[in-house]
Coordinates of N, CA and C in Angstrom, one line a residue:
M1 N 12.9 21.7 -51.6 CA 13.5 21.2 -52.9 C 13.0 20.0 -53.4
A2 N 12.0 19.4 -52.7 CA 11.4 18.1 -53.2 C 10.9 18.2 -54.6
F3 N 10.4 19.3 -54.9 CA 9.7 19.6 -56.2 C 10.9 19.5 -57.4
M4 N 12.1 19.6 -57.0 CA 13.1 19.6 -58.1 C 13.7 18.1 -58.3
L5 N 13.3 17.3 -57.4 CA 13.8 15.9 -57.5 C 12.7 15.0 -58.1
P6 N 13.0 13.9 -58.8 CA 12.0 13.1 -59.4 C 11.2 12.3 -58.4
H7 N 9.9 12.4 -58.6 CA 9.0 11.7 -57.8 C 8.4 10.5 -58.5
L8 N 8.1 9.5 -57.7 CA 7.4 8.3 -58.2 C 6.1 8.2 -57.6
H9 N 5.0 8.1 -58.4 CA 3.6 8.3 -57.9 C 2.9 7.0 -57.8
T10 N 3.4 5.9 -58.2 CA 2.7 4.7 -58.2 C 3.6 3.6 -57.7
A11 N 3.1 2.5 -57.2 CA 3.9 1.3 -56.8 C 4.6 0.8 -58.0
F12 N 3.9 0.7 -59.1 CA 4.5 0.2 -60.4 C 5.7 1.0 -60.8
S13 N 5.6 2.3 -60.7 CA 6.7 3.1 -61.1 C 8.0 2.9 -60.1
V14 N 7.7 2.7 -58.9 CA 8.7 2.4 -57.9 C 9.4 1.1 -58.4
E15 N 8.6 0.0 -58.6 CA 9.2 -1.2 -59.0 C 9.9 -1.1 -60.3
Q16 N 9.5 -0.4 -61.2 CA 10.2 -0.3 -62.5 C 11.4 0.5 -62.3
A17 N 11.5 1.5 -61.5 CA 12.7 2.3 -61.3 C 13.8 1.3 -60.7
V18 N 13.4 0.4 -59.8 CA 14.4 -0.5 -59.2 C 14.8 -1.6 -60.2
V19 N 13.9 -2.1 -60.9 CA 14.1 -3.2 -61.8 C 14.9 -2.8 -63.0
N20 N 14.6 -1.6 -63.5 CA 15.2 -1.2 -64.8 C 16.5 -0.4 -64.6
A21 N 17.0 -0.3 -63.3 CA 18.3 0.5 -63.1 C 19.5 -0.2 -63.5
G22 N 19.4 -1.5 -63.8 CA 20.7 -2.2 -64.3 C 21.7 -2.2 -63.2
D23 N 22.9 -1.7 -63.6 CA 24.1 -1.7 -62.7 C 24.2 -0.3 -62.0
R24 N 23.1 0.5 -62.0 CA 23.2 1.7 -61.3 C 22.6 1.6 -59.9
L25 N 23.1 2.3 -59.0 CA 22.5 2.4 -57.7 C 21.2 3.2 -57.7
V26 N 20.3 2.8 -56.9 CA 19.0 3.5 -56.8 C 18.8 3.9 -55.3
C27 N 18.6 5.2 -55.1 CA 18.2 5.7 -53.8 C 16.8 6.2 -53.8
V28 N 16.1 5.6 -52.9 CA 14.6 6.1 -52.8 C 14.4 6.7 -51.4
R29 N 13.9 7.9 -51.3 CA 13.5 8.5 -50.1 C 12.0 8.4 -49.9
F30 N 11.6 7.5 -49.0 CA 10.2 7.3 -48.6 C 9.8 8.3 -47.5
G31 N 8.8 8.9 -47.6 CA 8.3 9.8 -46.5 C 7.1 10.7 -47.0
M32 N 6.8 11.7 -46.2 CA 5.8 12.6 -46.6 C 6.5 13.9 -47.0
D33 N 6.2 14.4 -48.2 CA 6.9 15.5 -48.8 C 7.0 16.7 -47.9
Y34 N 5.9 17.0 -47.1 CA 5.8 18.2 -46.4 C 6.2 18.1 -44.9
D35 N 6.7 16.9 -44.6 CA 7.2 16.7 -43.3 C 8.6 17.4 -43.1
P36 N 8.8 18.1 -42.0 CA 10.0 18.9 -41.9 C 11.3 18.0 -42.0
N37 N 11.3 16.8 -41.4 CA 12.4 15.9 -41.7 C 12.7 15.5 -43.1
C38 N 11.6 15.2 -43.8 CA 11.7 14.9 -45.3 C 12.2 16.2 -46.0
M39 N 11.8 17.3 -45.7 CA 12.2 18.5 -46.4 C 13.7 18.7 -46.1
Q40 N 14.1 18.5 -44.9 CA 15.6 18.6 -44.6 C 16.4 17.6 -45.4
M41 N 15.9 16.3 -45.3 CA 16.7 15.3 -46.1 C 16.7 15.6 -47.6
D42 N 15.5 16.0 -48.1 CA 15.4 16.4 -49.6 C 16.4 17.5 -50.0
E43 N 16.7 18.5 -49.0 CA 17.6 19.5 -49.3 C 19.0 18.9 -49.4
I44 N 19.4 17.9 -48.5 CA 20.7 17.3 -48.6 C 20.8 16.5 -49.9
I45 N 19.8 15.7 -50.2 CA 19.8 15.0 -51.4 C 20.0 15.9 -52.6
Y46 N 19.2 16.9 -52.7 CA 19.2 17.8 -53.8 C 20.6 18.5 -53.9
S47 N 21.3 18.8 -52.8 CA 22.6 19.4 -52.9 C 23.6 18.5 -53.5
C48 N 23.4 17.2 -53.5 CA 24.3 16.2 -54.0 C 23.9 15.7 -55.4
F49 N 22.8 16.1 -55.9 CA 22.2 15.5 -57.1 C 23.1 15.6 -58.3
E50 N 23.6 16.7 -58.6 CA 24.5 16.9 -59.8 C 25.7 16.0 -59.7
E51 N 26.3 15.8 -58.5 CA 27.5 15.1 -58.3 C 27.2 13.5 -58.4
I52 N 26.1 13.0 -58.2 CA 25.9 11.6 -58.1 C 25.0 11.1 -59.2
K53 N 24.4 12.0 -60.0 CA 23.5 11.5 -61.1 C 24.2 10.6 -62.1
G54 N 25.6 10.6 -62.1 CA 26.2 9.7 -63.1 C 26.2 8.2 -62.6
F55 N 26.0 7.9 -61.3 CA 26.1 6.5 -60.9 C 24.9 6.2 -59.9
C56 N 24.1 7.1 -59.6 CA 23.0 6.8 -58.7 C 21.7 7.6 -59.2
D57 N 20.6 6.8 -59.3 CA 19.3 7.3 -59.6 C 18.6 7.7 -58.2
I58 N 18.1 8.9 -58.1 CA 17.4 9.3 -56.9 C 15.9 9.4 -57.2
Y59 N 15.1 9.0 -56.3 CA 13.7 9.1 -56.4 C 13.0 9.5 -55.0
L60 N 12.0 10.2 -55.0 CA 11.3 10.5 -53.8 C 9.8 9.8 -53.9
V61 N 9.4 9.2 -52.9 CA 8.1 8.5 -52.9 C 7.3 9.1 -51.6
D62 N 6.2 9.6 -51.8 CA 5.4 10.1 -50.7 C 4.5 8.9 -50.3
I63 N 4.8 8.5 -49.0 CA 4.1 7.2 -48.5 C 2.6 7.4 -48.4
R64 N 2.1 8.6 -48.3 CA 0.6 8.7 -48.4 C 0.0 8.4 -49.8
E65 N 0.8 8.8 -50.8 CA 0.3 8.7 -52.2 C 0.5 7.3 -52.6
V66 N 1.6 6.6 -52.2 CA 2.0 5.2 -52.5 C 2.1 4.4 -51.3
P67 N 1.1 4.0 -50.7 CA 1.2 3.3 -49.4 C 1.5 1.7 -49.6
E68 N 1.6 1.3 -50.7 CA 1.8 -0.2 -50.9 C 3.2 -0.7 -50.3
F69 N 4.2 0.2 -50.1 CA 5.5 -0.2 -49.6 C 5.6 0.0 -48.0
N70 N 4.5 0.6 -47.5 CA 4.6 0.8 -46.0 C 4.7 -0.4 -45.2
K71 N 4.0 -1.4 -45.5 CA 4.0 -2.7 -44.8 C 5.2 -3.5 -45.2
I72 N 5.5 -3.5 -46.5 CA 6.6 -4.4 -47.0 C 7.9 -4.0 -46.3
Y73 N 8.2 -2.7 -46.3 CA 9.4 -2.1 -45.8 C 9.3 -1.5 -44.4
D74 N 8.2 -1.7 -43.7 CA 8.0 -1.2 -42.4 C 8.3 0.3 -42.4
L75 N 7.5 1.0 -43.2 CA 7.8 2.5 -43.3 C 6.9 3.3 -42.3
Q76 N 7.4 3.5 -41.2 CA 6.7 4.1 -40.1 C 7.3 5.5 -39.6
D77 N 8.5 5.7 -40.1 CA 9.2 6.8 -39.7 C 8.9 8.1 -40.6
P78 N 9.2 9.3 -40.2 CA 8.9 10.4 -41.0 C 9.8 10.4 -42.2
V79 N 11.0 9.9 -42.2 CA 11.8 9.9 -43.4 C 12.5 8.6 -43.4
T80 N 12.6 7.8 -44.6 CA 13.3 6.6 -44.7 C 14.0 6.6 -46.0
V81 N 15.3 6.3 -46.0 CA 16.1 6.2 -47.2 C 16.5 4.8 -47.5
M82 N 16.3 4.3 -48.6 CA 16.7 2.9 -49.0 C 17.5 2.9 -50.2
F83 N 18.5 2.0 -50.3 CA 19.3 1.9 -51.5 C 19.0 0.5 -52.2
F84 N 19.0 0.5 -53.5 CA 18.8 -0.7 -54.2 C 19.9 -0.9 -55.3
F85 N 20.3 -2.1 -55.5 CA 21.3 -2.5 -56.5 C 21.0 -3.8 -57.2
R86 N 20.8 -3.8 -58.4 CA 20.5 -5.0 -59.2 C 19.2 -5.7 -58.6
K87 N 18.2 -4.8 -58.4 CA 16.9 -5.2 -58.0 C 16.7 -5.6 -56.5
K88 N 17.8 -5.4 -55.7 CA 17.7 -5.8 -54.4 C 18.0 -4.7 -53.4
P89 N 17.4 -4.7 -52.2 CA 17.8 -3.7 -51.2 C 19.2 -4.0 -50.8
I90 N 20.0 -2.9 -50.6 CA 21.3 -2.9 -50.1 C 21.2 -2.9 -48.5
L91 N 22.0 -3.8 -47.9 CA 22.0 -3.9 -46.4 C 23.1 -2.9 -45.9
I92 N 22.8 -2.1 -45.0 CA 23.7 -1.1 -44.4 C 23.8 -1.3 -42.9
D93 N 25.0 -1.6 -42.5 CA 25.2 -1.8 -41.0 C 25.5 -0.5 -40.4
S94 N 24.4 0.1 -39.8 CA 24.4 1.4 -39.2 C 24.4 1.4 -37.7
D95 N 24.4 0.2 -37.0 CA 24.2 0.1 -35.6 C 22.9 0.8 -35.1
R96 N 21.9 0.9 -36.0 CA 20.7 1.6 -35.5 C 19.5 0.7 -35.8
G97 N 19.6 -0.6 -35.8 CA 18.4 -1.4 -36.0 C 18.4 -2.0 -37.4
N98 N 17.3 -1.7 -38.0 CA 17.0 -2.3 -39.4 C 18.1 -2.0 -40.3
N99 N 18.7 -2.9 -41.0 CA 19.8 -2.6 -41.9 C 19.5 -2.5 -43.4
K100 N 18.2 -2.5 -43.7 CA 17.7 -2.2 -45.1 C 17.4 -0.8 -45.3
K101 N 17.4 0.0 -44.3 CA 17.0 1.4 -44.5 C 17.5 2.3 -43.4
L102 N 17.6 3.6 -43.8 CA 18.1 4.6 -42.9 C 16.8 5.4 -42.5
N103 N 16.6 5.7 -41.2 CA 15.4 6.3 -40.8 C 15.7 7.5 -40.0
W104 N 16.7 8.2 -40.3 CA 17.0 9.5 -39.7 C 17.6 10.5 -40.8
V105 N 17.6 11.7 -40.4 CA 18.0 12.7 -41.4 C 19.5 12.8 -41.3
M106 N 20.2 12.9 -42.4 CA 21.7 13.1 -42.4 C 22.0 14.5 -42.0
S107 N 23.1 14.6 -41.4 CA 23.5 15.9 -40.8 C 23.9 16.9 -41.9
D108 N 24.5 16.5 -42.9 CA 24.9 17.4 -44.1 C 25.3 16.6 -45.3
K109 N 25.6 17.4 -46.3 CA 25.9 16.9 -47.6 C 27.1 15.9 -47.5
R110 N 28.1 16.2 -46.8 CA 29.3 15.4 -46.8 C 28.9 14.0 -46.2
E111 N 28.1 13.9 -45.2 CA 27.7 12.7 -44.6 C 27.0 11.8 -45.6
F112 N 26.1 12.4 -46.3 CA 25.3 11.7 -47.3 C 26.2 11.2 -48.5
M113 N 27.1 12.1 -48.9 CA 28.0 11.7 -50.0 C 28.9 10.5 -49.5
D114 N 29.4 10.6 -48.3 CA 30.2 9.5 -47.8 C 29.5 8.2 -47.7
L115 N 28.3 8.3 -47.3 CA 27.4 7.1 -47.3 C 27.2 6.6 -48.7
L116 N 26.9 7.4 -49.6 CA 26.7 7.0 -51.0 C 27.9 6.3 -51.6
R117 N 29.1 6.8 -51.3 CA 30.3 6.2 -51.8 C 30.5 4.8 -51.2
V118 N 30.3 4.7 -49.9 CA 30.4 3.3 -49.3 C 29.4 2.4 -49.7
V119 N 28.1 2.8 -49.9 CA 27.1 1.9 -50.5 C 27.3 1.5 -51.8
C120 N 27.8 2.5 -52.7 CA 28.1 2.2 -54.1 C 29.3 1.1 -54.1
R121 N 30.4 1.4 -53.4 CA 31.5 0.5 -53.4 C 31.1 -0.9 -52.9
G122 N 30.3 -1.0 -51.8 CA 29.8 -2.2 -51.4 C 28.9 -3.0 -52.4
A123 N 28.1 -2.2 -53.1 CA 27.3 -2.8 -54.1 C 28.0 -3.4 -55.2
E124 N 29.0 -2.7 -55.7 CA 29.9 -3.1 -56.8 C 30.7 -4.4 -56.4
E125 N 31.1 -4.5 -55.1 CA 31.9 -5.6 -54.7 C 31.1 -6.8 -54.4
G126 N 29.8 -6.6 -54.1 CA 28.9 -7.7 -53.9 C 28.8 -7.9 -52.4

């Protein structure tokens, strides 16, 4: 379902999506579109898209096409999900290491929706 979600094809477009979001949450899935882990995560994201489009912008970025962020955000995993609010990455305490990104596939739609609600609430509260 990656083809149904908005893709960003340049570093400039990624930066603009984050900078121009204002008070909206931005979720960016970095990875390789045809990697099985990315495809699974994209399915989960797509299943939530209609429910979250009112408060969260979702974008997919293929790290082979836009390699500029690989070093900045240490994008070495098959799938990485990051959240941004007011131009800054959201820190997430997941007890799995780096707290600026999630580098595993969510188990289902409910887990992703719960995470989005917590991230959104935390972003709004500061």
